[in-house]
Short mmCIF file of C-alpha atoms in Angstrom, two decimals:
data_model
loop_
_atom_site.label_atom_id
_atom_site.label_comp_id
_atom_site.label_asym_id
_atom_site.label_seq_id
_atom_site.Cartn_x
_atom_site.Cartn_y
_atom_site.Cartn_z
CA MET A 1 49.15 -86.11 88.96
CA ASN A 2 51.59 -83.28 88.65
CA GLN A 3 49.66 -80.24 89.72
CA ILE A 4 51.94 -77.60 91.13
CA ASP A 5 51.07 -76.77 94.67
CA PRO A 6 51.45 -72.96 94.77
CA VAL A 7 52.45 -73.04 98.42
CA ALA A 8 54.92 -75.85 98.01
CA GLY A 9 57.33 -73.98 95.77
CA GLY A 10 57.82 -71.29 98.37
CA ASP A 11 59.20 -69.14 95.57
CA PRO A 12 57.06 -66.27 94.35
CA GLY A 13 58.34 -66.94 90.82
CA SER A 14 56.75 -70.36 90.60
CA ALA A 15 53.27 -68.95 90.95
CA ALA A 16 53.69 -66.91 87.76
CA ALA A 17 52.95 -68.26 84.28
CA PRO A 18 55.15 -71.29 83.56
CA ILE A 19 58.19 -70.72 81.37
CA ILE A 20 58.17 -74.38 80.31
CA GLU A 21 54.88 -76.11 79.63
CA MET A 22 54.75 -79.72 78.53
CA GLU A 23 51.42 -81.33 77.90
CA GLY A 24 50.85 -84.95 76.97
CA VAL A 25 54.32 -85.26 75.44
CA THR A 26 55.08 -88.61 73.85
CA LYS A 27 58.38 -89.60 72.32
CA ARG A 28 59.05 -92.87 70.54
CA PHE A 29 62.28 -94.43 69.37
CA GLY A 30 61.00 -96.92 66.87
CA GLU A 31 58.65 -99.18 68.80
CA PHE A 32 59.92 -98.05 72.18
CA GLU A 33 57.99 -95.31 73.97
CA ALA A 34 60.55 -93.26 75.87
CA LEU A 35 57.97 -90.73 77.07
CA LYS A 36 54.33 -91.61 77.56
CA ALA A 37 52.05 -88.56 77.54
CA VAL A 38 54.14 -86.65 80.05
CA SER A 39 52.98 -83.30 81.41
CA LEU A 40 55.14 -80.90 83.38
CA GLU A 41 55.22 -77.22 84.15
CA VAL A 42 58.23 -75.22 85.25
CA GLY A 43 57.81 -71.70 86.58
CA LEU A 44 60.18 -68.81 86.05
CA GLY A 45 63.01 -69.05 88.54
CA GLU A 46 61.99 -72.53 89.59
CA ARG A 47 64.58 -75.27 90.23
CA VAL A 48 63.42 -78.69 89.23
CA VAL A 49 65.37 -81.87 89.83
CA VAL A 50 64.40 -84.89 87.77
CA CYS A 51 65.45 -88.31 88.97
CA GLY A 52 64.63 -91.91 88.30
CA PRO A 53 66.20 -95.19 87.25
CA SER A 54 68.19 -95.34 84.03
CA GLY A 55 66.02 -95.67 80.97
CA SER A 56 63.13 -93.94 82.71
CA GLY A 57 63.06 -91.15 80.12
CA LYS A 58 64.47 -88.31 82.21
CA SER A 59 67.15 -87.35 79.71
CA THR A 60 64.66 -87.59 76.87
CA LEU A 61 62.34 -85.31 78.81
CA ILE A 62 64.80 -82.44 79.10
CA ARG A 63 66.16 -83.03 75.59
CA CYS A 64 62.65 -82.41 74.32
CA VAL A 65 62.68 -78.95 75.92
CA ASN A 66 65.36 -77.74 73.49
CA GLN A 67 64.29 -80.22 70.82
CA LEU A 68 67.46 -82.25 70.63
CA GLU A 69 64.74 -84.87 70.52
CA ARG A 70 61.64 -83.96 68.53
CA HIS A 71 58.52 -85.09 70.35
CA ASP A 72 55.96 -87.17 68.48
CA GLU A 73 52.82 -86.09 70.29
CA GLY A 74 51.73 -83.44 72.74
CA ARG A 75 52.54 -79.80 73.17
CA ILE A 76 55.67 -78.05 74.42
CA VAL A 77 55.72 -74.29 74.97
CA VAL A 78 58.94 -72.64 76.12
CA ASP A 79 58.94 -68.96 77.04
CA GLY A 80 55.70 -68.46 75.12
CA ILE A 81 56.99 -70.15 71.94
CA GLU A 82 55.38 -73.38 70.85
CA LEU A 83 57.80 -75.98 69.57
CA ASN A 84 56.39 -77.34 66.35
CA ASP A 85 57.69 -78.02 62.86
CA ASP A 86 58.79 -74.40 62.49
CA LEU A 87 62.57 -74.68 62.69
CA LYS A 88 62.88 -70.96 63.38
CA ASN A 89 61.02 -71.42 66.65
CA ILE A 90 63.36 -74.19 67.65
CA THR A 91 66.44 -72.05 67.02
CA THR A 92 64.89 -69.13 68.92
CA VAL A 93 64.15 -71.36 71.91
CA ARG A 94 67.62 -72.93 71.82
CA ARG A 95 69.17 -69.47 72.15
CA GLU A 96 67.18 -68.96 75.37
CA VAL A 97 67.84 -72.39 76.80
CA GLY A 98 71.31 -73.49 77.84
CA MET A 99 72.25 -77.13 78.15
CA VAL A 100 75.03 -78.92 79.99
CA PHE A 101 75.83 -82.48 78.97
CA GLN A 102 77.16 -85.46 80.82
CA GLN A 103 80.16 -85.65 78.46
CA PHE A 104 80.78 -81.84 78.48
CA ASN A 105 80.88 -81.73 74.65
CA LEU A 106 83.33 -78.86 74.51
CA PHE A 107 84.73 -78.10 71.06
CA PRO A 108 88.21 -79.68 71.22
CA HIS A 109 89.71 -77.64 68.37
CA LEU A 110 88.89 -74.30 70.00
CA THR A 111 90.39 -72.65 73.07
CA VAL A 112 88.26 -72.17 76.16
CA LEU A 113 87.69 -68.54 75.22
CA GLN A 114 86.75 -69.47 71.64
CA ASN A 115 84.35 -72.11 72.98
CA LEU A 116 82.65 -69.38 74.98
CA THR A 117 82.51 -66.66 72.34
CA LEU A 118 81.47 -68.74 69.30
CA ALA A 119 77.72 -68.79 69.91
CA PRO A 120 77.37 -65.18 71.14
CA MET A 121 79.29 -63.98 68.08
CA ARG A 122 77.55 -66.17 65.51
CA ALA A 123 74.05 -66.57 66.92
CA ARG A 124 73.74 -63.22 68.70
CA LYS A 125 75.91 -61.22 66.28
CA MET A 126 77.90 -59.87 69.20
CA LYS A 127 81.19 -58.08 68.57
CA LYS A 128 84.31 -60.03 69.45
CA SER A 129 85.44 -57.63 72.16
CA GLU A 130 82.04 -57.68 73.79
CA ALA A 131 81.75 -61.47 73.59
CA GLU A 132 85.19 -61.88 75.11
CA ALA A 133 84.38 -59.51 77.95
CA ILE A 134 81.27 -61.53 78.76
CA ALA A 135 83.17 -64.79 78.41
CA ARG A 136 85.84 -63.68 80.85
CA ARG A 137 83.18 -62.59 83.30
CA TYR A 138 81.56 -66.03 83.22
CA LEU A 139 84.91 -67.80 83.49
CA GLU A 140 85.42 -65.75 86.61
CA ARG A 141 82.07 -66.92 87.90
CA VAL A 142 82.93 -70.57 87.40
CA HIS A 143 86.26 -69.88 89.08
CA ILE A 144 88.67 -70.60 86.20
CA PRO A 145 89.54 -67.22 84.64
CA GLU A 146 93.17 -68.33 84.20
CA GLN A 147 92.28 -71.14 81.76
CA ALA A 148 90.92 -68.92 78.99
CA ASP A 149 93.63 -69.67 76.45
CA LYS A 150 93.95 -73.39 77.05
CA TYR A 151 92.41 -76.16 75.00
CA PRO A 152 89.71 -78.35 76.58
CA ALA A 153 91.94 -81.42 76.65
CA GLN A 154 94.39 -79.55 78.88
CA LEU A 155 91.77 -79.21 81.62
CA SER A 156 90.49 -81.65 84.23
CA GLY A 157 86.99 -83.07 83.91
CA GLY A 158 85.62 -80.75 86.56
CA GLN A 159 87.18 -77.74 84.86
CA GLN A 160 85.81 -78.84 81.50
CA GLN A 161 82.31 -79.12 82.88
CA ARG A 162 82.58 -75.66 84.43
CA VAL A 163 83.70 -74.30 81.05
CA ALA A 164 80.67 -76.00 79.52
CA ILE A 165 78.42 -74.29 82.05
CA ALA A 166 80.07 -70.95 81.32
CA ARG A 167 79.68 -71.56 77.59
CA SER A 168 75.94 -71.93 78.01
CA LEU A 169 75.71 -68.93 80.30
CA CYS A 170 77.44 -66.71 77.73
CA MET A 171 74.27 -66.91 75.64
CA GLN A 172 72.53 -65.40 78.70
CA PRO A 173 69.79 -68.01 78.68
CA LYS A 174 66.56 -67.84 80.65
CA ILE A 175 66.61 -71.53 81.40
CA MET A 176 69.44 -73.99 82.07
CA LEU A 177 69.10 -77.70 81.46
CA PHE A 178 71.54 -80.11 83.10
CA ASP A 179 71.73 -83.67 81.82
CA GLU A 180 73.57 -85.67 84.50
CA PRO A 181 76.33 -83.04 84.69
CA THR A 182 78.41 -84.88 87.29
CA SER A 183 77.98 -88.48 86.18
CA ALA A 184 81.16 -88.57 84.09
CA LEU A 185 83.32 -86.89 86.73
CA ASP A 186 85.80 -88.33 89.18
CA PRO A 187 84.43 -88.08 92.73
CA GLU A 188 86.81 -85.34 93.80
CA MET A 189 85.63 -83.08 90.99
CA ILE A 190 81.91 -83.38 91.57
CA LYS A 191 81.82 -80.78 94.30
CA GLU A 192 83.38 -77.98 92.26
CA VAL A 193 80.71 -78.44 89.59
CA LEU A 194 77.84 -78.70 92.07
CA ASP A 195 79.08 -75.55 93.83
CA VAL A 196 78.83 -73.63 90.57
CA MET A 197 75.33 -75.00 90.02
CA ILE A 198 74.27 -74.04 93.54
CA GLU A 199 75.53 -70.50 93.01
CA LEU A 200 73.58 -70.35 89.79
CA ALA A 201 70.45 -71.53 91.58
CA GLU A 202 70.91 -68.93 94.28
CA GLU A 203 71.03 -66.22 91.65
CA GLY A 204 67.54 -67.21 90.56
CA MET A 205 68.22 -69.10 87.32
CA THR A 206 65.44 -71.36 86.12
CA MET A 207 66.98 -74.83 86.18
CA VAL A 208 65.93 -78.30 85.21
CA CYS A 209 68.50 -80.86 86.36
CA VAL A 210 68.64 -84.55 85.70
CA THR A 211 70.90 -85.78 88.45
CA HIS A 212 71.45 -88.42 91.07
CA GLU A 213 73.06 -85.95 93.45
CA MET A 214 70.42 -86.01 96.16
CA GLY A 215 72.35 -83.66 98.44
CA PHE A 216 72.26 -81.07 95.70
CA ALA A 217 68.55 -81.77 95.17
CA ARG A 218 67.73 -81.22 98.83
CA LYS A 219 69.68 -77.99 98.85
CA VAL A 220 68.37 -76.23 95.77
CA ALA A 221 65.29 -77.96 94.39
CA ASP A 222 61.89 -76.31 94.55
CA LYS A 223 60.37 -79.37 92.98
CA MET A 224 61.35 -83.01 92.70
CA VAL A 225 60.18 -85.04 89.75
CA PHE A 226 60.45 -88.81 89.80
CA MET A 227 60.21 -90.70 86.53
CA ASP A 228 59.89 -94.37 85.76
CA GLN A 229 59.23 -96.16 82.47
CA GLY A 230 58.56 -92.99 80.52
CA GLN A 231 56.12 -91.51 82.98
CA ILE A 232 56.24 -88.93 85.73
CA VAL A 233 55.34 -90.97 88.76
CA GLU A 234 55.65 -88.42 91.51
CA VAL A 235 56.11 -84.67 91.88
CA GLY A 236 56.67 -82.92 95.19
CA THR A 237 58.74 -80.62 97.34
CA PRO A 238 62.09 -82.08 98.37
CA THR A 239 60.94 -82.32 101.99
CA ALA A 240 57.86 -84.33 101.11
CA PHE A 241 59.68 -86.26 98.42
CA PHE A 242 62.51 -87.50 100.59
CA SER A 243 60.67 -87.97 103.89
CA ALA A 244 57.30 -89.24 102.75
CA PRO A 245 57.28 -90.45 99.16
CA GLU A 246 53.81 -91.60 98.16
CA ASN A 247 54.49 -93.93 95.29
CA GLU A 248 55.86 -97.43 95.78
CA ARG A 249 58.35 -97.08 92.93
CA THR A 250 59.65 -93.80 94.37
CA LYS A 251 60.12 -95.45 97.75
CA LYS A 252 62.00 -98.33 96.19
CA PHE A 253 64.22 -96.01 94.12
CA LEU A 254 65.03 -93.78 97.09
CA SER A 255 65.85 -96.72 99.31
CA GLN A 256 68.22 -97.99 96.65
CA ILE A 257 70.15 -94.78 96.14
CA LEU A 258 70.09 -93.42 99.70
CA ASP A 259 70.83 -96.53 101.74
CA HIS A 260 74.50 -97.06 101.31
CA MET B 1 112.56 -85.18 54.98
CA VAL B 2 113.69 -83.61 51.71
CA GLY B 3 116.79 -85.77 51.83
CA ARG B 4 114.63 -88.86 52.01
CA ARG B 5 112.64 -87.78 48.98
CA LEU B 6 115.83 -87.24 47.03
CA ARG B 7 117.10 -90.67 47.97
CA LEU B 8 113.82 -92.15 46.77
CA LEU B 9 114.20 -90.37 43.46
CA ALA B 10 117.79 -91.56 43.11
CA CYS B 11 116.58 -95.07 43.82
CA VAL B 12 114.02 -94.94 41.01
CA LEU B 13 116.57 -93.47 38.62
CA SER B 14 119.19 -96.09 39.38
CA THR B 15 116.61 -98.85 38.91
CA ALA B 16 115.92 -97.45 35.47
CA ALA B 17 119.64 -97.28 34.75
CA VAL B 18 120.22 -100.86 35.89
CA GLY B 19 117.26 -101.94 33.81
CA SER B 20 118.78 -100.31 30.80
CA CYS B 21 121.89 -102.52 31.05
CA GLY B 22 120.12 -105.84 30.83
CA GLY B 23 118.38 -107.41 27.88
CA ASN B 24 119.21 -106.74 24.26
CA TYR B 25 117.26 -103.55 23.91
CA ASN B 26 119.40 -100.70 22.74
CA TRP B 27 118.53 -97.83 25.02
CA GLY B 28 118.74 -94.39 23.58
CA TRP B 29 118.54 -92.07 26.50
CA TYR B 30 119.90 -89.28 24.38
CA VAL B 31 116.30 -88.39 23.43
CA VAL B 32 115.67 -87.12 26.93
CA LEU B 33 119.16 -86.16 28.09
CA PRO B 34 119.86 -82.46 28.48
CA THR B 35 123.46 -83.02 27.32
CA THR B 36 122.52 -83.01 23.65
CA ALA B 37 120.78 -80.29 21.69
CA GLN B 38 118.15 -82.79 20.55
CA GLY B 39 117.55 -83.90 24.13
CA GLN B 40 117.15 -80.34 25.31
CA THR B 41 114.55 -79.59 22.66
CA ASN B 42 112.69 -82.77 23.52
CA ILE B 43 112.71 -82.09 27.26
CA GLN B 44 111.49 -78.59 26.62
CA PHE B 45 108.67 -79.99 24.52
CA LEU B 46 107.73 -82.58 27.15
CA LEU B 47 107.82 -80.11 30.03
CA GLY B 48 105.65 -77.80 27.97
CA GLY B 49 102.67 -79.84 29.13
CA LEU B 50 103.50 -79.44 32.79
CA TRP B 51 101.48 -76.35 33.47
CA THR B 52 98.45 -77.74 31.65
CA THR B 53 98.54 -80.90 33.77
CA ILE B 54 98.94 -78.91 36.98
CA SER B 55 96.26 -76.40 36.14
CA LEU B 56 93.85 -79.09 34.93
CA SER B 57 94.31 -81.17 38.08
CA LEU B 58 94.08 -78.24 40.47
CA GLN B 59 90.90 -76.92 38.93
CA ALA B 60 89.31 -80.35 38.79
CA ILE B 61 90.27 -81.04 42.42
CA ALA B 62 88.94 -77.68 43.62
CA ILE B 63 85.61 -78.24 41.89
CA SER B 64 85.31 -81.86 42.98
CA VAL B 65 86.02 -81.02 46.62
CA ALA B 66 83.36 -78.30 46.63
CA LEU B 67 80.93 -80.51 44.77
CA GLY B 68 81.75 -83.46 47.02
CA LEU B 69 80.95 -81.45 50.15
CA LEU B 70 77.73 -80.23 48.58
CA VAL B 71 76.70 -83.80 47.84
CA ALA B 72 77.89 -85.20 51.19
CA LEU B 73 75.77 -82.87 53.35
CA PRO B 74 72.36 -84.07 52.11
CA GLY B 75 73.64 -87.59 52.70
CA LEU B 76 73.74 -86.77 56.41
CA SER B 77 70.26 -85.29 56.51
CA GLU B 78 67.37 -86.73 58.51
CA LYS B 79 65.16 -86.40 55.47
CA PRO B 80 65.05 -89.56 53.31
CA THR B 81 64.62 -87.58 50.08
CA TRP B 82 67.89 -85.75 50.64
CA ARG B 83 69.68 -88.93 51.51
CA ARG B 84 68.32 -90.59 48.40
CA PHE B 85 69.68 -87.74 46.27
CA ASN B 86 73.10 -88.35 47.81
CA ARG B 87 72.92 -92.10 47.15
CA VAL B 88 71.83 -91.73 43.53
CA TYR B 89 74.53 -89.15 42.79
CA VAL B 90 77.30 -91.16 44.40
CA GLU B 91 76.33 -94.49 42.85
CA LEU B 92 75.87 -92.95 39.43
CA PHE B 93 79.08 -90.96 39.15
CA ARG B 94 81.17 -93.53 40.96
CA ALA B 95 80.14 -96.10 38.39
CA VAL B 96 81.12 -94.13 35.29
CA PRO B 97 84.70 -94.78 34.10
CA ILE B 98 86.64 -91.53 33.78
CA LEU B 99 87.49 -92.21 30.16
CA VAL B 100 83.83 -92.74 29.30
CA MET B 101 82.90 -89.58 31.17
CA LEU B 102 85.51 -87.65 29.19
CA LEU B 103 84.22 -88.87 25.86
CA TRP B 104 80.68 -88.24 26.97
CA VAL B 105 81.31 -84.65 28.07
CA TYR B 106 83.49 -83.76 25.09
CA TYR B 107 81.65 -85.53 22.29
CA GLY B 108 78.24 -86.15 23.86
CA LEU B 109 77.25 -82.80 25.32
CA PRO B 110 77.48 -80.87 22.01
CA VAL B 111 75.18 -83.41 20.38
CA VAL B 112 72.65 -83.87 23.17
CA LEU B 113 72.48 -80.46 24.81
CA ASN B 114 74.26 -78.35 22.24
CA ILE B 115 76.90 -77.43 24.83
CA LYS B 116 80.30 -77.11 23.21
CA LEU B 117 83.25 -77.11 25.56
CA ASP B 118 86.92 -76.72 24.72
CA VAL B 119 89.16 -79.66 25.57
CA PHE B 120 90.45 -78.12 28.76
CA ALA B 121 87.01 -77.32 30.17
CA ALA B 122 85.69 -80.73 29.17
CA GLY B 123 88.63 -82.34 30.93
CA VAL B 124 88.12 -80.35 34.12
CA ILE B 125 84.41 -81.10 34.22
CA ALA B 126 84.71 -84.80 33.49
CA LEU B 127 87.45 -85.33 36.08
CA ALA B 128 85.63 -83.25 38.67
CA LEU B 129 82.31 -85.06 38.20
CA CYS B 130 83.85 -88.50 38.51
CA ASP B 131 85.95 -87.54 41.48
CA SER B 132 83.18 -85.66 43.32
CA ALA B 133 81.38 -88.93 44.09
CA PHE B 134 84.49 -90.21 45.88
CA GLU B 135 85.04 -86.90 47.66
CA ALA B 136 81.41 -86.98 48.81
CA GLU B 137 81.93 -90.35 50.45
CA ILE B 138 85.16 -89.19 52.08
CA PHE B 139 83.41 -86.13 53.51
CA ARG B 140 80.38 -88.10 54.67
CA GLY B 141 82.56 -90.60 56.50
CA GLY B 142 84.66 -87.85 58.05
CA ILE B 143 81.69 -85.86 59.28
CA GLN B 144 79.99 -88.97 60.63
CA SER B 145 83.10 -89.81 62.62
CA ILE B 146 82.73 -86.60 64.66
CA ALA B 147 80.93 -87.49 67.88
CA ARG B 148 77.22 -86.74 67.97
CA GLY B 149 77.71 -84.69 71.12
CA GLN B 150 79.55 -82.03 69.13
CA SER B 151 76.57 -81.50 66.90
CA GLU B 152 74.19 -81.51 69.86
CA ALA B 153 76.29 -78.96 71.75
CA ALA B 154 76.29 -76.67 68.71
CA ASP B 155 72.53 -77.13 68.31
CA SER B 156 71.85 -76.47 71.96
CA LEU B 157 73.70 -73.15 71.70
CA GLY B 158 71.39 -72.07 68.90
CA LEU B 159 74.01 -72.07 66.15
CA SER B 160 72.60 -72.24 62.64
CA TYR B 161 73.28 -75.31 60.51
CA GLY B 162 75.82 -73.38 58.44
CA ASP B 163 77.68 -72.07 61.48
CA LYS B 164 77.65 -75.48 63.11
CA MET B 165 79.24 -77.04 60.05
CA ARG B 166 81.71 -74.24 59.43
CA TYR B 167 82.96 -73.65 62.97
CA VAL B 168 82.37 -76.92 64.80
CA ILE B 169 82.03 -80.00 62.60
CA LEU B 170 84.10 -79.38 59.47
CA PRO B 171 87.26 -78.10 61.21
CA GLN B 172 87.32 -81.36 63.17
CA ALA B 173 86.34 -83.50 60.19
CA VAL B 174 89.05 -82.02 57.97
CA ARG B 175 91.78 -83.40 60.23
CA ARG B 176 90.40 -86.89 59.78
CA ILE B 177 89.73 -86.77 56.06
CA LEU B 178 93.06 -85.29 55.08
CA PRO B 179 94.81 -88.63 54.46
CA PRO B 180 92.08 -90.07 52.16
CA LEU B 181 91.74 -86.65 50.54
CA GLY B 182 95.47 -86.62 49.79
CA ASN B 183 95.11 -90.04 48.25
CA GLN B 184 92.36 -88.75 46.02
CA PHE B 185 94.48 -85.75 44.95
CA VAL B 186 97.25 -88.07 43.81
CA TYR B 187 94.74 -90.25 41.98
CA MET B 188 93.30 -87.22 40.19
CA LEU B 189 96.74 -86.04 39.14
CA LYS B 190 97.37 -89.39 37.49
CA MET B 191 93.93 -89.62 35.95
CA SER B 192 94.43 -86.24 34.31
CA SER B 193 96.59 -88.18 31.82
CA LEU B 194 93.37 -89.57 30.32
CA VAL B 195 92.46 -86.14 29.00
CA SER B 196 95.22 -86.67 26.44
CA VAL B 197 92.73 -88.89 24.62
CA ILE B 198 90.55 -85.96 23.61
CA GLY B 199 93.64 -84.03 22.52
CA LEU B 200 94.60 -81.77 25.40
CA SER B 201 98.30 -81.01 25.17
CA GLU B 202 99.25 -82.01 28.70
CA LEU B 203 102.15 -84.19 29.82
CA THR B 204 100.93 -87.51 28.46
CA ARG B 205 99.74 -86.12 25.15
CA ARG B 206 103.10 -84.49 24.57
CA ALA B 207 104.91 -87.70 25.40
CA ASN B 208 102.70 -89.55 22.92
CA GLU B 209 103.43 -86.99 20.23
CA LEU B 210 107.15 -87.15 20.82
CA VAL B 211 107.10 -90.94 20.70
CA VAL B 212 105.48 -90.78 17.28
CA ASN B 213 108.32 -88.79 15.75
CA GLN B 214 111.28 -90.05 17.80
CA TYR B 215 110.49 -93.78 17.99
CA ARG B 216 111.87 -93.97 21.51
CA PRO B 217 108.77 -94.95 23.56
CA LEU B 218 110.51 -96.57 26.55
CA GLU B 219 112.82 -93.65 27.21
CA ILE B 220 110.14 -91.04 26.71
CA TYR B 221 107.54 -92.84 28.83
CA SER B 222 110.14 -93.34 31.55
CA PHE B 223 110.69 -89.62 31.52
CA LEU B 224 106.91 -89.18 31.73
CA VAL B 225 106.76 -91.45 34.78
CA LEU B 226 109.41 -89.29 36.37
CA GLU B 227 107.39 -86.15 35.68
CA TYR B 228 104.33 -87.60 37.42
CA LEU B 229 106.44 -88.92 40.26
CA VAL B 230 107.85 -85.48 41.00
CA LEU B 231 104.40 -83.88 40.90
CA ILE B 232 102.93 -86.54 43.16
CA LEU B 233 105.77 -86.29 45.67
CA ILE B 234 105.11 -82.57 45.86
CA VAL B 235 101.41 -83.21 46.50
CA SER B 236 102.00 -85.80 49.20
CA GLN B 237 104.58 -83.57 50.83
CA GLY B 238 102.03 -80.76 50.84
CA VAL B 239 99.33 -82.94 52.39
CA ARG B 240 101.71 -84.12 55.09
CA TRP B 241 102.70 -80.57 55.88
CA LEU B 242 99.02 -79.66 56.21
CA GLU B 243 98.39 -82.64 58.49
CA ARG B 244 101.25 -81.63 60.75
CA ARG B 245 100.06 -78.06 60.86
CA LEU B 246 96.50 -78.98 61.79
CA GLN B 247 97.72 -81.36 64.46
CA ALA B 248 99.86 -78.64 65.96
CA ASP B 249 96.78 -76.44 65.95
CA GLU B 250 94.80 -78.92 67.92
CA ARG B 251 97.41 -79.40 70.64
CA GLN B 252 95.42 -82.10 72.31
CA GLY B 253 95.34 -85.84 72.49
CA ARG B 254 91.83 -86.80 71.49
#
């Protein structure tokens, strides 16, 4: 169902051993099965875009990768570390996996710079001067170096989300997860966030993005994943996915979001 | 601000003065007036308990806040066993009247566990234990009021539980729990008067002793009320100052 076609990726990185491996992953919330034996592989440097109707389990899927949701069944291996009941493994993986949330989730009581340096200093035991140097470099990369000393509430939504991206990057992760990063933004701010994400993709970051931004998907995705009712229904290259979707549900979803 | 406090004090004093005119009770304020030698000696004696009350309350509050936090955290755990520990502790200590706890710690512990405590230590422990259950609930509520996304963001960055609490959750929670915490401080200060029962020479005990040899209970207890009022106004002023400072720190309108 979701075999990776080695030719399809077009990226030499995707042929290598997968950096994320999910096998038969099931997640339940009470009686409700949010994920039903889902399997997915993501190669190093691969850009995966996950889409699907709301409630299809796409957020749950990526939240399982850094164990914000603990899976009930199946196997998840990230960067060679299996995610099981060993909490140490989970922390190790979280330090290698950045995540950007729909609601930004910046720390409101800390300045932008403090938001960026907290994790490197505490979790990586980095010196303050070093952490600040890295933080300023990443602020530069998300195009807001001048906001370092402001508080999150003083920034626009787009700026806040770019700070959130920079905050994750400061941990120098191997993988970045994006959970609908533009869904809470005003239309005029979506582009500035997507631009930063495209730049990141061009630099070769492994990315898994849950998003409805199909323009972005076409531009950067190596692989499209379509989910519905807790299952991965279709996996393919963007070209195949958008021009000739195989599954009926994919066709219906695409017609709904593209035709307006 | 200070002016307003003074006016409040004056208001209370004048009420007492007006009260002293009516009825056929013969007031004898001389017992607590600094204008007479007797009054001065009495005031000195009464104020002699001030430091004990302050020190007792401060120590009990410090312990109960620490203990309260320690009890609140398991109450937020995913593990049912930890949560149950929190529930049992809170329900148990919240249910024990402070006076009973005092008697139990001071007279009970030596008998049951052969632990002998002096009056002061017994007072601190009894007050702290009773209060910690309330502090625990204040902390739990405050921490729960911080949006889940904050905790998830800290987790996703790989922060340890301790770092997450210390740098992300608690600094935000403290701002919200300051008002109920201040309330609890005031309550503790007043409840410290109960320790007089086991013989600690704090403000209330001294007032009781003076009443016994001066036969002027109304005047002396009025003076006692004034003593507590001043202490409590200082505490609430302090809490307000802290609130303002933390708000200025945040500089944002969330």
